[in-house]
Short mmCIF file of C-alpha atoms and ligand atoms in Angstrom, two decimals:
data_model
loop_
_atom_site.label_atom_id
_atom_site.label_comp_id
_atom_site.label_asym_id
_atom_site.label_seq_id
_atom_site.Cartn_x
_atom_site.Cartn_y
_atom_site.Cartn_z
CA MET A 1190 -0.09 -28.06 117.51
CA SER A 1191 2.29 -30.35 115.67
CA ASP A 1192 1.94 -34.07 115.16
CA THR A 1193 5.53 -34.57 116.27
CA VAL A 1194 4.87 -33.62 119.89
CA GLU A 1195 6.35 -36.18 122.26
CA THR A 1196 4.17 -37.92 124.82
CA VAL A 1197 4.06 -35.69 127.88
CA ASP A 1198 3.02 -36.63 131.39
CA TYR A 1199 0.30 -34.17 132.39
CA THR A 1200 -0.36 -35.66 135.83
CA GLU A 1201 1.02 -32.66 137.68
CA MET A 1202 -1.21 -30.27 135.69
CA TRP A 1203 -4.27 -32.44 136.34
CA GLU A 1204 -3.46 -32.62 140.06
CA GLY A 1205 -3.03 -28.85 140.10
CA LEU A 1206 -6.53 -28.50 138.66
CA GLY A 1207 -7.91 -30.66 141.47
CA LEU A 1208 -8.89 -33.59 139.25
CA ASN A 1209 -9.47 -37.04 140.64
CA VAL A 1210 -6.50 -38.37 138.69
CA PRO A 1211 -7.23 -42.14 138.87
CA ALA A 1212 -10.86 -41.58 137.81
CA HIS A 1213 -9.71 -39.19 135.10
CA CYS A 1214 -7.27 -41.80 133.76
CA ALA A 1215 -10.12 -44.32 133.64
CA LEU A 1216 -12.17 -41.83 131.58
CA LEU A 1217 -9.33 -41.27 129.11
CA LYS A 1218 -8.82 -45.02 128.85
CA ALA A 1219 -12.45 -45.37 127.81
CA ILE A 1220 -12.45 -42.51 125.29
CA GLY A 1221 -9.28 -43.64 123.45
CA PRO A 1222 -10.58 -47.06 122.30
CA ALA A 1223 -14.04 -45.62 121.59
CA TYR A 1224 -12.47 -43.05 119.26
CA GLU A 1225 -10.37 -45.72 117.59
CA SER A 1226 -13.29 -47.97 116.87
CA VAL A 1227 -15.67 -45.21 115.74
CA TYR A 1228 -13.23 -42.97 113.85
CA LEU A 1229 -9.97 -44.66 112.97
CA SER A 1230 -11.76 -47.67 111.50
CA GLN A 1231 -13.19 -45.46 108.70
CA GLU A 1232 -11.68 -45.76 105.23
CA ASN A 1233 -10.66 -43.07 102.79
CA ARG A 1234 -10.89 -40.21 105.28
CA PRO A 1235 -9.70 -36.76 104.18
CA GLU A 1236 -6.04 -36.34 105.15
CA GLY A 1237 -6.90 -33.15 107.03
CA MET A 1238 -8.78 -35.22 109.61
CA GLY A 1239 -5.33 -36.19 110.94
CA TYR A 1240 -5.41 -32.87 112.80
CA PHE A 1241 -8.59 -33.92 114.60
CA ASP A 1242 -7.11 -37.32 115.44
CA PHE A 1243 -4.23 -35.46 117.05
CA VAL A 1244 -6.55 -33.08 118.91
CA MET A 1245 -8.50 -36.04 120.25
CA SER A 1246 -5.32 -37.76 121.39
CA GLU A 1247 -4.44 -34.60 123.33
CA ILE A 1248 -7.98 -33.68 124.38
CA HIS A 1249 -7.10 -33.41 128.08
CA GLY A 1250 -3.40 -32.69 127.54
CA LEU A 1251 -1.99 -30.12 125.18
CA ARG A 1252 -5.18 -28.06 124.84
CA ILE A 1253 -5.48 -27.82 128.62
CA GLN A 1254 -1.82 -26.80 128.79
CA GLU A 1255 -2.57 -24.05 126.26
CA LEU A 1256 -5.43 -22.82 128.42
CA GLN A 1257 -3.19 -22.74 131.50
CA ASP A 1258 -0.61 -20.75 129.51
CA HIS A 1259 -3.33 -18.36 128.38
CA LYS A 1260 -4.37 -17.82 132.00
CA ALA A 1261 -0.77 -17.32 133.07
CA ASP A 1262 -0.56 -14.55 130.44
CA GLY A 1263 -3.50 -12.78 132.08
CA GLY A 1264 -6.33 -14.24 129.99
CA THR A 1265 -9.49 -15.95 131.19
CA VAL A 1266 -11.19 -19.24 130.34
CA ILE A 1267 -14.97 -19.16 130.07
CA GLY A 1268 -16.98 -22.39 130.00
CA THR A 1269 -20.28 -22.57 128.13
CA PHE A 1270 -23.02 -25.11 127.43
CA CYS A 1271 -25.07 -23.35 124.76
CA VAL A 1272 -24.67 -21.76 121.34
CA TYR A 1273 -26.46 -18.67 122.66
CA VAL A 1274 -23.43 -17.53 124.66
CA PRO A 1275 -21.62 -15.01 122.42
CA GLU A 1276 -18.03 -16.11 121.87
CA GLU A 1277 -17.17 -12.73 120.30
CA ILE A 1278 -17.65 -10.89 123.62
CA ILE A 1279 -15.64 -13.48 125.54
CA ARG A 1280 -12.73 -13.17 123.08
CA ALA A 1281 -12.86 -9.37 122.95
CA LEU A 1282 -12.34 -9.35 126.73
CA GLY A 1283 -9.31 -11.65 126.61
CA GLY A 1284 -11.17 -14.91 127.18
CA GLN A 1285 -11.09 -18.29 125.52
CA SER A 1286 -14.58 -19.71 125.10
CA ILE A 1287 -14.78 -23.43 125.82
CA GLY A 1288 -17.80 -25.59 125.12
CA LEU A 1289 -17.75 -27.87 128.16
CA CYS A 1290 -17.87 -31.68 128.08
CA ALA A 1291 -21.41 -33.06 128.18
CA GLY A 1292 -21.47 -36.03 125.84
CA ALA A 1293 -20.66 -39.10 127.94
CA GLU A 1294 -22.08 -40.90 130.96
CA TRP A 1295 -20.04 -40.28 134.07
CA ALA A 1296 -20.87 -40.59 137.78
CA PHE A 1297 -24.62 -40.76 137.10
CA PRO A 1298 -25.36 -42.38 140.51
CA GLU A 1299 -23.79 -39.33 142.21
CA VAL A 1300 -25.64 -37.01 139.85
CA GLU A 1301 -28.94 -38.65 140.80
CA GLN A 1302 -28.28 -37.62 144.41
CA VAL A 1303 -28.61 -33.97 143.36
CA LEU A 1304 -30.74 -34.02 140.19
CA PRO A 1305 -33.88 -36.00 139.29
CA ARG A 1306 -33.32 -39.32 137.54
CA ASN A 1307 -35.46 -38.24 134.62
CA THR A 1308 -33.04 -35.50 133.56
CA CYS A 1309 -31.53 -35.60 130.05
CA ALA A 1310 -28.14 -37.27 129.59
CA LEU A 1311 -26.49 -34.00 128.52
CA ILE A 1312 -27.23 -32.31 131.83
CA LYS A 1313 -26.40 -35.42 133.85
CA SER A 1314 -23.15 -35.67 131.92
CA PHE A 1315 -21.88 -32.18 132.77
CA MET A 1316 -22.91 -32.58 136.39
CA GLY A 1317 -21.20 -35.98 136.45
CA PHE A 1318 -17.96 -34.53 135.10
CA LYS A 1319 -18.09 -31.80 137.73
CA LEU A 1320 -19.02 -34.03 140.67
CA GLY A 1321 -16.56 -36.73 139.59
CA LYS A 1322 -13.77 -34.13 139.12
CA VAL A 1323 -12.74 -35.58 135.76
CA CYS A 1324 -13.10 -32.60 133.40
CA PRO A 1325 -10.00 -30.38 133.14
CA TYR A 1326 -11.97 -27.89 131.02
CA ILE A 1327 -14.48 -26.99 133.70
CA GLU A 1328 -11.72 -26.99 136.32
CA SER A 1329 -9.81 -24.51 134.10
CA ALA A 1330 -12.82 -22.26 133.71
CA ASP A 1331 -12.75 -18.99 135.66
CA LEU A 1332 -16.47 -18.73 135.00
CA VAL A 1333 -19.23 -20.90 133.55
CA VAL A 1334 -21.87 -19.00 131.61
CA GLY A 1335 -25.23 -20.75 131.73
CA GLU A 1336 -28.58 -19.78 130.22
CA THR A 1337 -32.24 -20.20 131.04
CA THR A 1338 -33.11 -22.41 128.08
CA CYS A 1339 -34.84 -25.64 129.10
CA ASP A 1340 -36.07 -26.23 132.66
CA GLY A 1341 -33.45 -28.91 133.28
CA LYS A 1342 -30.50 -26.67 132.49
CA LYS A 1343 -32.00 -23.73 134.34
CA LYS A 1344 -32.35 -25.70 137.56
CA ALA A 1345 -29.09 -27.62 137.12
CA TYR A 1346 -27.20 -24.30 137.01
CA GLU A 1347 -28.51 -23.59 140.51
CA VAL A 1348 -26.76 -26.76 141.68
CA LEU A 1349 -23.68 -26.07 139.57
CA GLY A 1350 -23.57 -22.52 140.95
CA GLU A 1351 -22.87 -23.97 144.40
CA LEU A 1352 -19.85 -25.82 143.04
CA HIS A 1353 -18.42 -23.39 140.50
CA ASN A 1354 -18.37 -19.68 139.67
CA THR A 1355 -21.43 -19.42 137.40
CA HIS A 1356 -23.21 -16.58 135.61
CA VAL A 1357 -26.64 -17.30 134.14
CA MET A 1358 -28.01 -15.33 131.18
CA GLU A 1359 -31.76 -15.05 131.01
CA LEU A 1360 -32.79 -16.18 127.56
CA PRO A 1361 -36.31 -15.17 126.51
CA GLN A 1362 -38.57 -17.92 125.20
CA MET A 1363 -40.14 -15.84 122.42
CA LYS A 1364 -38.72 -13.52 119.77
CA ARG A 1365 -40.93 -10.42 120.04
CA PRO A 1366 -39.44 -6.88 120.32
CA GLU A 1367 -39.80 -6.96 124.12
CA ASP A 1368 -37.95 -10.30 124.24
CA ARG A 1369 -35.20 -8.86 122.08
CA ALA A 1370 -34.92 -5.94 124.55
CA LEU A 1371 -34.52 -8.43 127.42
CA TRP A 1372 -31.80 -10.35 125.55
CA ARG A 1373 -30.02 -7.08 124.68
CA ALA A 1374 -29.95 -6.24 128.40
CA GLU A 1375 -28.59 -9.72 129.16
CA ILE A 1376 -25.79 -9.12 126.65
CA ASP A 1377 -24.91 -5.95 128.61
CA ARG A 1378 -24.95 -7.94 131.87
CA LEU A 1379 -22.57 -10.46 130.35
CA VAL A 1380 -20.21 -7.69 129.22
CA ALA A 1381 -20.25 -6.22 132.75
CA GLU A 1382 -19.57 -9.63 134.32
CA LEU A 1383 -16.68 -10.37 131.96
CA GLU A 1384 -15.23 -6.87 132.43
CA ARG A 1385 -15.31 -7.39 136.20
CA LEU A 1386 -13.72 -10.83 135.91
CA SER A 1387 -10.99 -9.84 133.46
CA GLY A 1388 -10.28 -6.34 134.79
CA ARG A 1389 -10.54 -5.08 131.19
CA THR A 1390 -12.94 -2.72 129.44
CA LEU A 1391 -14.59 -3.74 126.20
CA GLN A 1392 -12.94 -1.92 123.29
CA ALA A 1393 -14.41 -1.46 119.82
CA ASP A 1394 -11.29 -2.64 117.97
CA ALA A 1395 -11.07 -5.82 120.07
CA LEU A 1396 -14.75 -6.57 119.46
CA THR A 1397 -14.38 -5.93 115.71
CA ALA A 1398 -11.44 -8.34 115.58
CA ALA A 1399 -13.28 -10.98 117.61
CA ILE A 1400 -16.34 -10.77 115.36
CA THR A 1401 -14.15 -11.34 112.29
CA GLU A 1402 -12.25 -14.24 113.89
CA VAL A 1403 -15.39 -16.07 114.98
CA ASN A 1404 -17.05 -15.39 111.62
CA ASP A 1405 -13.97 -16.84 109.90
CA LYS A 1406 -14.42 -20.02 111.94
CA ARG A 1407 -18.09 -20.19 110.94
CA ARG A 1408 -17.25 -19.49 107.29
CA ALA A 1409 -14.75 -22.37 107.30
CA LEU A 1410 -17.38 -24.71 108.78
CA GLN A 1411 -19.90 -23.49 106.19
CA ARG A 1412 -17.41 -24.39 103.42
CA LEU A 1413 -16.74 -27.84 104.84
CA ASN A 1414 -20.44 -28.53 105.20
CA ALA A 1415 -21.39 -27.11 101.79
CA ALA A 1416 -19.16 -29.79 100.26
CA ARG A 1417 -21.42 -32.44 101.78
CA ALA A 1418 -24.22 -31.42 99.41
CA ALA A 1419 -22.24 -33.01 96.55
CA ALA A 1420 -23.83 -36.11 95.03
CA ALA A 1421 -20.74 -38.15 96.00
CA ALA A 1422 -20.27 -37.51 99.74
CA PRO A 1423 -16.62 -36.42 100.16
CA ILE A 1424 -16.54 -36.82 103.97
CA SER A 1425 -18.38 -38.97 106.48
CA GLY A 1426 -21.00 -37.49 108.76
CA LYS A 1427 -18.94 -38.63 111.73
CA ASP A 1428 -15.92 -36.61 110.61
CA ALA A 1429 -18.01 -33.53 109.82
CA LEU A 1430 -19.69 -33.78 113.24
CA LEU A 1431 -16.31 -34.05 114.96
CA ALA A 1432 -15.07 -30.86 113.26
CA VAL A 1433 -17.99 -28.91 114.74
CA GLN A 1434 -17.66 -30.54 118.18
CA VAL A 1435 -13.97 -29.60 118.33
CA ALA A 1436 -14.74 -26.06 117.10
CA PHE A 1437 -16.41 -25.42 120.46
CA TYR A 1438 -13.16 -25.60 122.40
CA ASP A 1439 -10.18 -25.41 120.07
CA ASP A 1440 -8.01 -22.38 119.38
CA VAL A 1441 -10.09 -20.31 116.94
CA PRO A 1442 -7.57 -19.20 114.25
CA ARG A 1443 -5.91 -22.64 114.19
CA LEU A 1444 -9.23 -24.48 113.92
CA THR A 1445 -10.27 -22.13 111.10
CA GLN A 1446 -7.09 -22.89 109.20
CA MET A 1447 -7.45 -26.65 109.66
CA VAL A 1448 -11.12 -26.69 108.64
CA ASN A 1449 -10.36 -24.60 105.57
CA ALA A 1450 -7.63 -27.09 104.63
CA ILE A 1451 -10.18 -29.91 104.84
CA ALA A 1452 -12.65 -27.86 102.79
CA ASP A 1453 -9.94 -27.44 100.08
CA GLU A 1454 -9.47 -31.18 100.11
CA LEU A 1455 -13.20 -31.87 99.89
CA GLU A 1456 -13.62 -29.47 96.98
CA ALA A 1457 -10.80 -31.31 95.17
CA ARG A 1458 -12.48 -34.63 95.99
CA ILE A 1459 -15.74 -33.39 94.47
CA GLU A 1460 -13.89 -32.41 91.27
CA ALA A 1461 -12.27 -35.84 91.15
CA GLY A 1462 -15.49 -37.69 92.09
CA VAL A 1463 -13.94 -39.19 95.24
CA SER A 1464 -16.45 -40.31 97.85
CA VAL A 1465 -16.40 -41.99 101.25
CA ALA A 1466 -19.68 -43.79 100.56
CA PRO A 1467 -21.00 -46.01 97.75
CA ALA A 1468 -23.07 -44.17 95.14
CA ASP A 1469 -26.25 -45.85 96.37
CA ALA A 1470 -25.71 -45.04 100.07
CA LYS A 1471 -28.82 -43.41 101.52
CA ARG A 1472 -28.27 -39.79 102.48
CA ILE A 1473 -29.50 -38.80 105.93
CA LEU A 1474 -30.05 -35.45 107.61
CA ILE A 1475 -30.04 -35.54 111.42
CA THR A 1476 -31.94 -32.97 113.50
CA GLY A 1477 -32.75 -32.56 117.17
CA SER A 1478 -30.96 -32.34 120.52
CA PRO A 1479 -27.27 -31.35 120.44
CA MET A 1480 -24.55 -34.03 120.27
CA ALA A 1481 -21.81 -32.92 122.64
CA ILE A 1482 -18.41 -34.57 122.29
CA PRO A 1483 -17.92 -37.62 122.53
CA ASN A 1484 -21.50 -38.43 121.58
CA TRP A 1485 -21.16 -40.02 118.12
CA LYS A 1486 -23.73 -42.74 118.73
CA VAL A 1487 -26.41 -42.06 116.08
CA HIS A 1488 -23.97 -41.08 113.33
CA HIS A 1489 -22.03 -44.27 113.97
CA ILE A 1490 -25.15 -46.39 113.83
CA VAL A 1491 -26.32 -44.79 110.55
CA GLU A 1492 -22.95 -45.05 108.87
CA SER A 1493 -22.32 -48.59 110.12
CA ALA A 1494 -25.66 -49.52 108.56
CA GLY A 1495 -24.47 -48.29 105.15
CA GLY A 1496 -26.02 -44.80 105.16
CA VAL A 1497 -24.15 -41.51 105.05
CA VAL A 1498 -25.04 -38.50 107.17
CA VAL A 1499 -24.90 -35.43 104.91
CA ALA A 1500 -26.08 -32.68 107.26
CA GLU A 1501 -26.96 -31.86 110.87
CA GLU A 1502 -29.64 -29.39 111.89
CA LEU A 1503 -28.24 -29.38 115.41
CA CYS A 1504 -26.49 -26.99 117.76
CA THR A 1505 -23.47 -29.16 116.97
CA GLY A 1506 -24.26 -28.53 113.31
CA SER A 1507 -25.90 -25.80 111.26
CA ARG A 1508 -27.28 -23.87 114.24
CA TYR A 1509 -23.68 -23.27 115.30
CA TYR A 1510 -22.26 -21.95 112.03
CA ASP A 1511 -24.98 -20.99 109.57
CA THR A 1512 -25.31 -17.29 110.43
CA LEU A 1513 -22.67 -14.61 110.94
CA VAL A 1514 -22.49 -11.37 112.90
CA PRO A 1515 -22.48 -8.49 110.36
CA GLU A 1516 -18.98 -7.05 110.01
CA ASP A 1517 -20.07 -3.45 109.52
CA GLY A 1518 -18.00 -2.22 112.48
CA GLY A 1519 -19.50 0.85 114.17
CA THR A 1520 -19.71 1.67 117.85
CA ILE A 1521 -19.60 -0.91 120.62
CA GLU A 1522 -23.35 -0.44 121.09
CA GLU A 1523 -23.99 -1.11 117.40
CA MET A 1524 -21.85 -4.23 117.45
CA LEU A 1525 -23.61 -5.50 120.58
CA ASP A 1526 -26.93 -4.88 118.81
CA ALA A 1527 -25.71 -6.97 115.88
CA ILE A 1528 -24.58 -9.75 118.26
CA THR A 1529 -27.96 -9.64 120.03
CA ASP A 1530 -29.79 -10.16 116.74
CA LYS A 1531 -27.47 -12.86 115.44
CA TYR A 1532 -27.84 -15.01 118.53
CA LEU A 1533 -31.57 -14.44 118.91
CA GLY A 1534 -31.82 -15.84 115.38
CA VAL A 1535 -30.80 -19.34 116.56
CA ASN A 1536 -33.81 -21.66 116.32
CA CYS A 1537 -33.64 -23.66 119.54
CA ALA A 1538 -36.66 -25.77 120.55
CA CYS A 1539 -36.75 -23.86 123.85
CA PHE A 1540 -38.48 -21.05 121.91
CA THR A 1541 -42.15 -20.80 121.09
CA PRO A 1542 -43.24 -20.70 118.39
CA ASN A 1543 -40.23 -22.13 116.57
CA GLU A 1544 -41.47 -22.55 113.01
CA ALA A 1545 -38.22 -21.30 111.53
CA ARG A 1546 -36.49 -24.49 112.70
CA VAL A 1547 -38.99 -26.63 110.79
CA ASP A 1548 -38.45 -24.46 107.69
CA ASP A 1549 -34.68 -24.91 108.08
CA ILE A 1550 -34.99 -28.69 108.25
CA VAL A 1551 -37.13 -28.94 105.11
CA ARG A 1552 -34.85 -26.51 103.24
CA MET A 1553 -31.70 -28.35 104.33
CA ALA A 1554 -33.13 -31.77 103.44
CA GLU A 1555 -33.67 -30.46 99.92
CA GLU A 1556 -30.33 -28.62 99.66
CA TYR A 1557 -28.33 -31.64 100.80
CA GLY A 1558 -30.32 -34.13 98.75
CA ALA A 1559 -31.33 -36.10 101.86
CA ASP A 1560 -33.26 -39.30 101.19
CA GLY A 1561 -34.57 -39.22 104.75
CA VAL A 1562 -34.39 -37.38 108.06
CA ILE A 1563 -33.71 -38.78 111.51
CA HIS A 1564 -35.23 -36.74 114.32
CA TYR A 1565 -33.08 -37.39 117.36
CA ALA A 1566 -34.19 -36.42 120.86
CA LEU A 1567 -32.40 -37.23 124.06
CA GLN A 1568 -34.65 -38.98 126.55
CA PHE A 1569 -36.28 -36.43 128.88
CA CYS A 1570 -35.43 -33.58 126.47
CA GLY A 1571 -38.94 -32.12 126.39
CA PRO A 1572 -38.31 -29.29 123.91
CA TYR A 1573 -37.03 -31.58 121.14
CA GLN A 1574 -39.42 -34.42 121.95
CA PHE A 1575 -42.36 -32.02 121.55
CA GLU A 1576 -41.02 -30.53 118.35
CA GLY A 1577 -40.44 -34.00 116.94
CA PHE A 1578 -44.19 -34.19 116.20
CA THR A 1579 -44.21 -30.84 114.35
CA VAL A 1580 -41.09 -31.73 112.41
CA GLU A 1581 -42.44 -35.16 111.46
CA LYS A 1582 -45.69 -33.65 110.19
CA ALA A 1583 -43.91 -30.98 108.10
CA LEU A 1584 -41.51 -33.52 106.60
CA ARG A 1585 -44.31 -35.92 105.70
CA GLU A 1586 -46.17 -33.06 104.02
CA ALA A 1587 -43.01 -32.29 102.05
CA GLY A 1588 -42.76 -35.96 101.04
CA ILE A 1589 -39.57 -36.56 103.03
CA PRO A 1590 -39.40 -39.83 105.03
CA VAL A 1591 -38.60 -39.41 108.72
CA LEU A 1592 -37.57 -41.68 111.57
CA LYS A 1593 -37.98 -40.40 115.13
CA ILE A 1594 -35.65 -41.79 117.76
CA GLU A 1595 -35.20 -41.15 121.47
CA THR A 1596 -32.09 -42.35 123.17
CA ASP A 1597 -29.42 -41.52 125.75
CA TYR A 1598 -25.66 -42.00 126.03
CA SER A 1599 -25.67 -45.67 127.04
CA MET A 1600 -25.13 -48.38 124.45
CA GLU A 1601 -27.88 -50.57 125.87
CA ASP A 1602 -30.29 -49.72 123.07
CA ALA A 1603 -27.65 -49.73 120.30
CA GLY A 1604 -28.82 -53.08 118.88
CA GLN A 1605 -32.45 -52.04 118.80
CA LEU A 1606 -31.58 -48.66 117.25
CA SER A 1607 -29.43 -50.33 114.59
CA THR A 1608 -32.36 -52.55 113.62
CA ARG A 1609 -34.68 -49.55 113.30
CA VAL A 1610 -32.13 -47.51 111.33
CA GLU A 1611 -31.39 -50.45 108.99
CA ALA A 1612 -35.10 -50.89 108.32
CA PHE A 1613 -35.45 -47.15 107.67
CA LEU A 1614 -32.53 -47.11 105.22
CA GLU A 1615 -33.94 -50.13 103.42
CA MET A 1616 -37.33 -48.49 103.13
CA LEU A 1617 -35.90 -45.29 101.56
S1 BJ8 B 2205 -29.58 -23.46 121.79
S2 BJ8 B 2205 -30.48 -26.89 122.03
S3 BJ8 B 2205 -27.29 -25.71 123.07
S4 BJ8 B 2205 -30.27 -24.92 124.91
S5 BJ8 B 2205 -30.80 -31.85 125.47
S6 BJ8 B 2205 -30.14 -29.64 128.14
S7 BJ8 B 2205 -32.53 -28.73 125.58
S8 BJ8 B 2205 -33.26 -31.25 127.96
S9 BJ8 B 2205 -28.91 -28.41 125.06
FE1 BJ8 B 2205 -29.26 -26.57 123.85
FE2 BJ8 B 2205 -28.62 -24.03 123.68
FE3 BJ8 B 2205 -30.99 -24.87 122.81
FE4 BJ8 B 2205 -28.81 -25.49 121.48
FE5 BJ8 B 2205 -32.30 -29.24 127.76
FE6 BJ8 B 2205 -32.78 -30.92 125.79
FE7 BJ8 B 2205 -31.07 -31.59 127.66
FE8 BJ8 B 2205 -30.52 -29.62 125.94
#
């Protein structure tokens, strides 16, 4: 992408995808100003964030056009909602993996006709985008790959399956050898489904290349995030969060290049002692339910209150990039084994027990020099609400202050949350 691209009218493309164009325009009109006030109002941002500003300005335009071109060249587009769905396999079979929109309220009254009211905002959001016909990503997707993680998602995929071509992977809820065997079989089922859809056969060289490409993306995100451990925060939490959110749907080699460029800049900032926050700004680690784009609510509240978010133990954070698939090559079976193990290593609250997540949070709070931790759970997100108690206990034992919040995507509680966050920062 270049920042000199002229404004293009994408109406025909959106109509071709079956979008409700007037409703879709209303959505874009809401996202633009929200992005401006949350992101463009920040001072002293790394120059490399200009790429992400451009991506956001073309979120339903140029990237969608790229996906249509990819399909016209014989490729597939695969929508996902979970970090457990292996991007390497999708890419090796000629697919582009797209993390689907699930971070804004849309058409909730319609959603509540088909799902219970007390469903988390993330699930309601993706159903709202589908029912309201306002998401060009899902309408571009040849297949949506779901997973049996929490009960809400599991049941929502039954409803989604009536509206869209959907394949559901059965994710075990424990990590014993027999669970690993089940997940390995599910990886084989996914390969078979994608081979059928694409008309291709999985090849070892394509899988090797895809593993390296996706690892490169994760390595770039690791570099960017490692820079946030510096005493003088070189980038805001909001910008770092955005880089991970965009990584779910952007072109992989380009995103890698752009994130590495930002990491270069941050490393130079650290050398020069340049920071986006005052030296006494309280450093916060955020953990909990994922924050799908454009959910920037908690980061914005923390940073507007004078804190700086230095790390995220989230699926839109460390759980997405902190481990790699070994690049030892080998046979297809061996590589699929390695993929099975890498993904089963993700510490989602849908698993029991899930002590490794608690260990990660305590370790990260120390590594990033966090003054405090915010445990964030979406309302009705049982897995993270339950684990909030375990996390709080472990952090208190480690002497790390913690604030637990439950919220949704509306701004109705923003004032009340700001007051609680301000009081927490003051107490640190
Ligand atoms: S690996 S966290 S991306 S399942 S917020 S829908 S858990 S009720 S999204 Fe997740 Fe994969 Fe786990 Fe990560 Fe349910 Fe909670 Fe809603 Fe959630």
